[in-house]
């Protein structure tokens, strides 16, 4: 296939003359010299064609090497560099590569402009309806569009090139990108300063370039998916190891904590059996009350263990939650406890967050209840719930004037069955472990710091990202 004169000029490294221009006028009196000159001209043209084709093949091979194994984060930059090299090689002014995924979302959208060319294009949706239909039909059909001279395009492209002319385009090569027999995008090159024509061999190599782009995108996407799957698998393995450790700890501690009230119940029931008829009714009532308290403690422990187990389940979906409305429900649930302690609970304006409603309610319920329950003797409990935030996350704090938490206990306190304040205060030491699990499920952090008048402030974060 004969290369274009434009191709020849490119091979001759910028010479403004074509090979045809180098042939001297025909000397009618010397047919032998004319034949020799024509033969030399054909040889030079053939040599130029071969040199151009070999150079283009070398460029495509180099692009293939660069695209192989390129990471998705670097893909757009590499494709842009490749488009620039193609434009330089053909002497054209603009190139673009677009590809969509199976959901028709762009996973490659790159264009290159020659720096001294005005970046003027008409968006597809602003084209005349006939032109829109034409280009969409071309995209669906997988047909190559080669228009060497926009001003003299044949009837096939009537009405479709008006916007190209308006934008200053003189020549265009439009190549649909295919994947598994389906059109998934296109590769385009435009000449604006002067006209350009692509040979069949050049078009075939440009189709190869398009295939390289598609392969690079899909390979990079697949590698990214594999990396993500590997990270998720590693995370799940870590979670499994953590769960196994917690299960071992759980089994060890639960066996002790469940046996303790059970032994109390069994001991007093046995005592009741032996002493019936030997002791007074009031003593029998004392034994029965002690056995009942043991049974109640065991019942509470089982409920807390179930709550801890449920908190370990990651929510399947998050929804917007107005924390002000949520706190109204928490205060209603805590009303009796707050009334018995004559507690003062202040709620500042809270944000709307994204999360699991049940788990966040459980979290705030535990923190508010603890703030009231772990009060100092003869001091009216004061509790404040407040929020602050930055560009990334919200920080919610439940602050009190209660017993406080020593610095050395502030990490251990979130572990299961940890009770730093004993005495007659009810509880199993599971509530804060539940809080820690809920916060972890929401991708946040939880900690304790100094609160008002020597009390404590339990704070946790929630991401602002949905």
Coordinates of C-alpha atoms in Angstrom, one line a residue:
X1 CA 0.0 0.0 0.0
X2 CA 1.5 3.4 -1.0
X3 CA 2.2 5.6 2.0
X4 CA 0.9 9.2 1.9
X5 CA 3.1 12.1 1.1
X6 CA 2.4 13.3 4.7
X7 CA 3.9 10.0 6.0
X8 CA 7.0 10.5 3.8
X9 CA 7.5 14.0 5.1
X10 CA 7.4 12.7 8.7
X11 CA 10.1 10.1 7.9
X12 CA 12.2 12.7 6.3
X13 CA 12.3 14.5 9.8
X14 CA 10.4 17.6 8.9
X15 CA 11.3 18.3 5.3
X16 CA 8.7 20.5 3.8
X17 CA 9.1 18.8 0.4
X18 CA 7.5 15.6 -0.6
X19 CA 9.2 12.9 -2.7
X20 CA 7.1 13.9 -5.7
X21 CA 8.4 17.4 -5.4
X22 CA 12.0 16.2 -5.6
X23 CA 11.5 14.7 -9.1
X24 CA 12.8 17.2 -11.7
X25 CA 10.7 18.1 -14.7
X26 CA 10.5 15.5 -17.4
X27 CA 13.1 15.8 -20.1
X28 CA 11.3 14.9 -23.2
X29 CA 14.6 14.4 -25.1
X30 CA 16.1 11.9 -22.6
X31 CA 13.7 9.0 -22.0
X32 CA 16.4 6.9 -20.4
X33 CA 17.2 9.6 -17.8
X34 CA 13.5 10.0 -17.1
X35 CA 13.0 6.3 -16.5
X36 CA 16.0 6.2 -14.2
X37 CA 14.7 9.1 -12.2
X38 CA 11.3 7.7 -11.9
X39 CA 12.7 4.4 -10.8
X40 CA 14.9 6.1 -8.2
X41 CA 11.8 8.1 -7.0
X42 CA 9.8 4.9 -6.6
X43 CA 12.7 3.3 -4.7
X44 CA 13.0 6.3 -2.4
X45 CA 9.2 6.2 -1.9
X46 CA 9.3 2.5 -1.1
X47 CA 12.2 3.0 1.3
X48 CA 10.4 5.8 3.0
X49 CA 7.2 3.7 3.3
X50 CA 9.2 0.9 4.8
X51 CA 11.0 3.1 7.2
X52 CA 7.8 4.8 8.3
X53 CA 6.1 1.4 8.9
X54 CA 9.0 0.0 10.8
X55 CA 9.2 3.1 12.9
X56 CA 5.5 2.9 13.7
X57 CA 5.8 -0.8 14.6
X58 CA 8.7 0.0 16.9
X59 CA 6.6 2.7 18.6
X60 CA 3.7 0.4 19.1
X61 CA 6.0 -2.3 20.5
X62 CA 7.4 0.3 22.9
X63 CA 3.9 1.3 24.0
X64 CA 3.1 -2.4 24.5
X65 CA 6.1 -2.7 26.8
X66 CA 5.1 0.4 28.8
X67 CA 1.5 -0.7 29.2
X68 CA 2.3 -4.2 30.3
X69 CA 2.0 -4.4 34.1
X70 CA 1.3 -0.7 34.5
X71 CA -0.6 0.0 37.8
X72 CA -4.1 1.4 37.5
X73 CA -3.0 4.6 39.3
X74 CA -0.4 5.2 36.6
X75 CA -2.5 4.1 33.6
X76 CA -4.0 7.4 32.6
X77 CA -0.6 9.1 32.6
X78 CA 1.0 6.4 30.5
X79 CA -1.9 6.4 28.0
X80 CA -1.6 10.2 27.7
X81 CA 2.1 9.9 27.0
X82 CA 1.4 7.3 24.4
X83 CA -1.3 9.4 22.7
X84 CA 1.2 12.3 22.6
X85 CA 3.8 10.1 20.9
X86 CA 1.3 8.9 18.3
X87 CA 0.4 12.5 17.5
X88 CA 4.0 13.5 17.2
X89 CA 4.7 10.5 14.9
X90 CA 1.8 11.3 12.6
X91 CA 2.1 15.0 12.9
X92 CA -1.5 15.4 14.2
X93 CA -2.8 17.7 16.9
X94 CA -5.2 15.8 19.2
X95 CA -5.8 12.2 20.3
X96 CA -8.3 10.7 22.8
X97 CA -9.0 7.3 24.2
X98 CA -12.3 6.5 26.1
X99 CA -13.4 3.2 27.5
X100 CA -16.4 2.2 29.6
X101 CA -16.9 -0.8 31.9
X102 CA -19.9 -3.2 31.9
X103 CA -21.9 -0.6 33.8
X104 CA -21.1 2.1 31.2
X105 CA -19.0 4.0 33.6
X106 CA -15.7 5.5 32.3
X107 CA -12.7 3.5 33.4
X108 CA -10.4 5.3 30.9
X109 CA -11.0 8.9 29.7
X110 CA -7.7 10.4 28.5
X111 CA -7.0 13.0 25.8
X112 CA -3.9 14.8 24.5
X113 CA -3.6 18.1 22.8
X114 CA -0.7 19.7 21.0
X115 CA 0.3 22.6 23.3
X116 CA -0.1 25.3 20.7
X117 CA -3.5 24.2 19.5
X118 CA -6.7 25.8 20.9
X119 CA -8.6 23.2 22.8
X120 CA -12.0 23.6 21.1
X121 CA -14.5 20.8 20.8
X122 CA -18.2 20.5 20.6
X123 CA -19.7 18.1 23.1
X124 CA -21.6 15.1 21.6
X125 CA -24.8 16.1 23.3
X126 CA -24.7 19.5 21.6
X127 CA -24.4 18.0 18.1
X128 CA -27.3 18.1 15.8
X129 CA -29.6 15.1 16.3
X130 CA -28.6 13.5 12.9
X131 CA -24.9 13.8 13.9
X132 CA -25.5 12.3 17.3
X133 CA -27.3 9.4 15.7
X134 CA -24.5 8.9 13.2
X135 CA -21.7 8.8 15.8
X136 CA -23.7 6.5 18.1
X137 CA -24.4 4.1 15.2
X138 CA -20.7 4.1 14.4
X139 CA -19.9 3.4 18.1
X140 CA -22.3 0.5 18.2
X141 CA -21.2 -1.0 14.9
X142 CA -17.5 -1.0 15.6
X143 CA -16.8 0.7 12.2
X144 CA -13.6 2.6 11.5
X145 CA -14.2 6.2 10.4
X146 CA -11.4 7.7 8.3
X147 CA -12.0 11.1 6.9
X148 CA -8.8 12.5 5.3
X149 CA -10.5 15.8 4.3
X150 CA -13.4 16.9 6.4
X151 CA -14.3 19.6 3.8
X152 CA -14.8 17.0 1.1
X153 CA -16.3 14.1 3.1
X154 CA -18.5 11.8 1.1
X155 CA -22.2 11.5 1.5
X156 CA -21.9 8.8 4.2
X157 CA -20.8 11.4 6.7
X158 CA -23.2 14.2 5.6
X159 CA -24.3 16.2 8.6
X160 CA -21.8 14.4 10.9
X161 CA -18.8 16.6 10.2
X162 CA -20.3 20.1 10.6
X163 CA -19.1 20.3 14.2
X164 CA -15.7 19.0 13.2
X165 CA -15.4 21.8 10.6
X166 CA -16.5 24.4 13.2
X167 CA -13.9 23.1 15.6
X168 CA -11.1 23.4 13.0
X169 CA -10.7 19.7 12.4
X170 CA -9.3 18.9 8.9
X171 CA -8.8 15.1 9.2
X172 CA -10.0 12.4 11.6
X173 CA -9.3 8.8 12.3
X174 CA -12.0 7.2 14.6
X175 CA -11.4 3.6 15.8
X176 CA -13.9 1.8 18.0
X177 CA -12.4 -0.2 20.9
X178 CA -13.6 -3.7 21.2
X179 CA -13.6 -6.2 24.1
X180 CA -15.0 -9.7 23.6
X181 CA -16.7 -8.6 20.4
X182 CA -18.5 -5.7 22.0
X183 CA -17.7 -2.0 21.5
X184 CA -16.5 -0.5 24.8
X185 CA -15.1 2.8 23.7
X186 CA -13.1 4.5 21.0
X187 CA -9.7 5.9 20.0
X188 CA -9.5 9.1 17.9
X189 CA -6.8 11.2 16.2
X190 CA -7.4 14.6 14.7
X191 CA -5.3 16.8 12.4
X192 CA -6.1 20.5 12.7
X193 CA -3.2 22.4 11.3
X194 CA -3.1 20.5 8.0
X195 CA -4.8 17.5 6.5
X196 CA -3.5 13.9 7.1
X197 CA -4.3 10.5 5.6
X198 CA -3.7 7.2 7.2
X199 CA -2.7 4.1 5.2
X200 CA -4.4 0.8 5.8
X201 CA -1.2 -0.5 7.5
X202 CA -1.3 2.5 9.8
X203 CA -5.0 2.0 10.6
X204 CA -4.3 -1.7 11.4
X205 CA -1.5 -0.7 13.8
X206 CA -3.8 2.0 15.4
X207 CA -6.3 -0.8 16.0
X208 CA -3.6 -2.7 17.7
X209 CA -2.9 0.4 19.9
X210 CA -6.6 0.4 20.8
X211 CA -6.4 -3.3 21.8
X212 CA -3.4 -2.5 24.0
X213 CA -5.3 0.2 25.8
X214 CA -8.3 -2.1 26.4
X215 CA -6.1 -4.9 27.6
X216 CA -4.1 -2.6 29.9
X217 CA -7.3 -1.2 31.5
X218 CA -8.9 -4.6 32.0
X219 CA -5.7 -6.1 33.3
X220 CA -5.1 -3.2 35.7
X221 CA -8.7 -3.4 36.9
X222 CA -8.3 -7.2 37.4
X223 CA -5.1 -6.7 39.3
X224 CA -6.7 -4.0 41.4
X225 CA -9.6 -6.4 42.2
X226 CA -7.1 -9.1 43.1
X227 CA -5.2 -6.7 45.4
X228 CA -8.4 -5.7 47.0
X229 CA -9.5 -9.3 47.4
X230 CA -6.1 -10.1 48.9
X231 CA -6.4 -7.2 51.4
X232 CA -9.9 -8.3 52.3
X233 CA -8.7 -11.8 52.8
X234 CA -5.9 -10.7 55.0
X235 CA -8.2 -8.5 57.0
X236 CA -10.7 -11.4 57.4
X237 CA -7.8 -13.7 58.5
X238 CA -6.8 -11.1 61.1
X239 CA -10.4 -10.8 62.2
X240 CA -10.6 -14.5 62.4
X241 CA -7.5 -14.7 64.5
X242 CA -8.8 -12.0 66.7
X243 CA -12.1 -13.7 67.1
X244 CA -10.4 -17.0 68.0
X245 CA -8.4 -15.2 70.6
X246 CA -11.5 -13.5 72.0
X247 CA -13.3 -16.9 71.9
X248 CA -10.6 -18.5 74.0
X249 CA -10.7 -15.6 76.4
X250 CA -14.5 -15.7 76.3
X251 CA -14.6 -19.4 77.1
X252 CA -12.1 -19.1 80.0
X253 CA -13.8 -16.1 81.6
X254 CA -17.4 -17.1 81.0
X255 CA -16.8 -20.5 82.5
X256 CA -15.8 -18.7 85.7
X257 CA -18.3 -15.9 85.6
X258 CA -21.2 -18.2 84.9
X259 CA -20.2 -20.8 87.4
X260 CA -19.9 -18.2 90.2
X261 CA -23.6 -17.2 90.4
X262 CA -24.6 -20.7 89.6
X263 CA -22.6 -22.0 92.6
X264 CA -24.3 -19.3 94.7
X265 CA -27.7 -20.5 93.6
X266 CA -26.9 -24.1 94.1
X267 CA -25.4 -23.5 97.6
X268 CA -28.4 -21.6 98.9
X269 CA -30.9 -24.0 97.4
X270 CA -29.0 -26.9 99.1
X271 CA -29.0 -24.9 102.3
X272 CA -32.8 -24.4 101.9
X273 CA -33.3 -28.1 101.5
X274 CA -31.3 -29.0 104.6
X275 CA -32.7 -26.2 106.9
X276 CA -36.4 -26.5 106.1
X277 CA -38.1 -27.0 109.4
X278 CA -35.0 -26.1 111.4
X279 CA -34.8 -22.3 110.8
X280 CA -37.2 -19.5 110.9
X281 CA -39.2 -18.2 108.0
X282 CA -37.1 -15.0 107.9
X283 CA -33.9 -17.0 107.5
X284 CA -35.4 -19.1 104.7
X285 CA -36.4 -15.9 103.0
X286 CA -32.8 -14.7 103.3
X287 CA -31.5 -17.9 101.7
X288 CA -34.1 -17.6 98.9
X289 CA -33.3 -14.0 98.2
X290 CA -29.6 -14.8 97.9
X291 CA -30.3 -17.6 95.5
X292 CA -32.6 -15.3 93.4
X293 CA -29.9 -12.6 93.2
X294 CA -27.5 -15.2 91.9
X295 CA -30.0 -16.3 89.3
X296 CA -30.6 -12.7 88.3
X297 CA -26.9 -12.0 87.9
X298 CA -26.5 -15.1 85.7
X299 CA -29.5 -14.0 83.6
X300 CA -28.0 -10.5 83.2
X301 CA -24.6 -12.0 82.2
X302 CA -26.3 -14.1 79.6
X303 CA -28.1 -11.1 78.2
X304 CA -24.8 -9.1 78.1
X305 CA -23.0 -11.9 76.3
X306 CA -25.8 -12.0 73.7
X307 CA -25.4 -8.2 73.3
X308 CA -21.7 -8.6 72.8
X309 CA -22.2 -11.3 70.2
X310 CA -24.7 -9.2 68.2
X311 CA -22.3 -6.2 68.3
X312 CA -19.7 -8.4 66.6
X313 CA -21.8 -8.7 63.5
X314 CA -20.9 -6.1 60.9
X315 CA -24.0 -4.2 59.6
X316 CA -24.9 -5.0 56.1
X317 CA -26.0 -1.4 55.3
X318 CA -25.7 2.0 56.8
X319 CA -28.4 4.7 56.8
X320 CA -28.5 8.4 57.8
X321 CA -29.2 8.8 61.5
X322 CA -30.1 12.0 63.3
X323 CA -28.3 11.6 66.6
X324 CA -30.6 14.1 68.3
X325 CA -33.6 11.9 67.6
X326 CA -31.6 8.8 68.7
X327 CA -30.6 10.5 72.0
X328 CA -34.3 11.2 72.7
X329 CA -34.9 7.5 72.6
X330 CA -31.8 6.8 74.7
X331 CA -32.9 9.3 77.4
X332 CA -36.4 7.8 77.4
X333 CA -34.9 4.3 78.1
X334 CA -32.6 5.8 80.8
X335 CA -35.2 8.0 82.4
X336 CA -35.7 5.7 85.5
X337 CA -32.0 5.3 86.1
X338 CA -31.5 9.1 85.7
X339 CA -34.4 9.9 88.0
X340 CA -33.2 7.5 90.7
X341 CA -29.8 9.1 90.7
X342 CA -31.3 12.7 90.3
X343 CA -29.0 13.0 87.4
X344 CA -28.6 16.1 85.1
X345 CA -28.2 15.1 81.4
X346 CA -27.4 17.9 78.9
X347 CA -27.5 17.2 75.2
X348 CA -25.8 19.6 72.8
X349 CA -26.9 19.8 69.1
X350 CA -25.7 16.6 67.5
X351 CA -25.1 15.8 63.8
X352 CA -26.7 13.4 61.4
X353 CA -24.3 10.5 60.8
X354 CA -24.3 7.4 58.6
X355 CA -24.5 4.0 60.5
X356 CA -26.4 1.2 61.9
X357 CA -29.3 2.5 64.0
X358 CA -29.5 -0.4 66.4
X359 CA -25.8 -0.6 67.1
X360 CA -25.4 3.2 67.6
X361 CA -28.3 3.2 70.0
X362 CA -26.7 0.4 72.0
X363 CA -23.5 2.4 72.0
X364 CA -25.0 5.6 73.3
X365 CA -27.2 3.7 75.7
X366 CA -24.2 2.0 77.4
X367 CA -22.2 5.2 77.6
X368 CA -25.0 7.3 79.1
X369 CA -26.0 4.5 81.6
X370 CA -22.4 4.1 82.7
X371 CA -22.0 7.9 83.1
X372 CA -25.0 7.9 85.5
X373 CA -24.2 4.6 87.2
X374 CA -20.6 5.2 88.1
X375 CA -21.3 8.3 90.2
X376 CA -19.3 9.6 93.2
X377 CA -20.9 9.2 96.6
X378 CA -23.1 12.2 97.6
X379 CA -22.5 14.0 94.2
X380 CA -25.3 14.6 91.8
X381 CA -24.4 13.0 88.5
X382 CA -23.9 15.5 85.6
X383 CA -23.7 14.1 82.1
X384 CA -23.0 16.1 78.9
X385 CA -23.2 14.7 75.4
X386 CA -21.5 16.8 72.7
X387 CA -20.1 16.6 69.2
X388 CA -17.3 18.3 67.2
X389 CA -16.0 17.5 63.7
X390 CA -13.5 18.2 61.0
X391 CA -13.5 17.6 57.3
X392 CA -13.3 13.8 57.7
X393 CA -15.1 12.7 60.8
X394 CA -17.4 13.5 63.8
X395 CA -16.2 13.1 67.4
X396 CA -19.0 12.3 69.9
X397 CA -18.2 12.6 73.6
X398 CA -20.2 11.5 76.7
X399 CA -18.7 13.3 79.6
X400 CA -19.5 12.9 83.3
X401 CA -18.4 14.1 86.8
X402 CA -18.3 10.5 88.2
X403 CA -15.5 8.2 89.4
X404 CA -13.2 8.7 86.4
X405 CA -10.8 6.2 85.0
X406 CA -7.1 6.0 86.0
X407 CA -4.7 6.5 83.1
X408 CA -3.3 3.0 83.5
X409 CA -6.8 1.5 83.1
X410 CA -7.9 3.4 80.0
X411 CA -7.0 0.7 77.4
X412 CA -7.9 -2.3 79.5
X413 CA -11.3 -0.9 80.3
X414 CA -12.6 -1.8 76.8
X415 CA -11.8 -5.5 77.2
X416 CA -14.4 -8.1 78.1
X417 CA -15.3 -8.6 81.8
X418 CA -13.1 -5.7 82.9
X419 CA -14.6 -4.0 86.0
X420 CA -12.3 -1.3 87.5
X421 CA -15.1 -0.1 89.8
X422 CA -16.4 -2.9 91.9
X423 CA -18.6 -2.5 94.9
X424 CA -22.4 -2.8 94.7
X425 CA -22.7 -1.4 91.2
X426 CA -24.4 -3.9 88.9
X427 CA -22.8 -4.9 85.7
X428 CA -20.9 -7.7 84.0
X429 CA -17.9 -5.8 82.6
X430 CA -19.1 -6.3 79.0
X431 CA -20.8 -3.0 78.2
X432 CA -17.7 -1.1 77.1
X433 CA -16.4 -4.1 75.1
X434 CA -19.7 -3.9 73.3
X435 CA -19.1 -0.2 72.7
X436 CA -15.7 -0.9 71.3
X437 CA -17.1 -3.5 68.9
X438 CA -19.8 -1.1 67.6
X439 CA -17.3 1.7 67.0
X440 CA -15.0 -0.7 65.2
X441 CA -17.9 -1.8 63.0
X442 CA -18.3 1.8 61.9
X443 CA -14.6 2.3 61.2
X444 CA -14.1 4.6 64.1
X445 CA -12.0 4.9 67.3
X446 CA -13.0 5.0 71.0
X447 CA -11.1 6.2 74.0
X448 CA -11.5 7.7 77.4
X449 CA -10.0 10.9 78.7
X450 CA -10.5 13.3 81.7
X451 CA -14.0 14.6 82.2
X452 CA -15.5 17.3 84.4
X453 CA -14.5 17.5 88.1
X454 CA -12.3 14.4 87.9
X455 CA -14.9 12.4 86.0
X456 CA -14.4 10.8 82.6
X457 CA -15.2 11.5 79.0
X458 CA -15.8 8.6 76.6
X459 CA -15.3 9.7 73.0
X460 CA -15.7 7.9 69.7
X461 CA -15.4 8.9 66.1
X462 CA -17.7 8.3 63.1
X463 CA -16.6 9.0 59.5
X464 CA -18.4 11.7 57.5
X465 CA -18.0 9.6 54.4
X466 CA -21.1 7.6 53.5

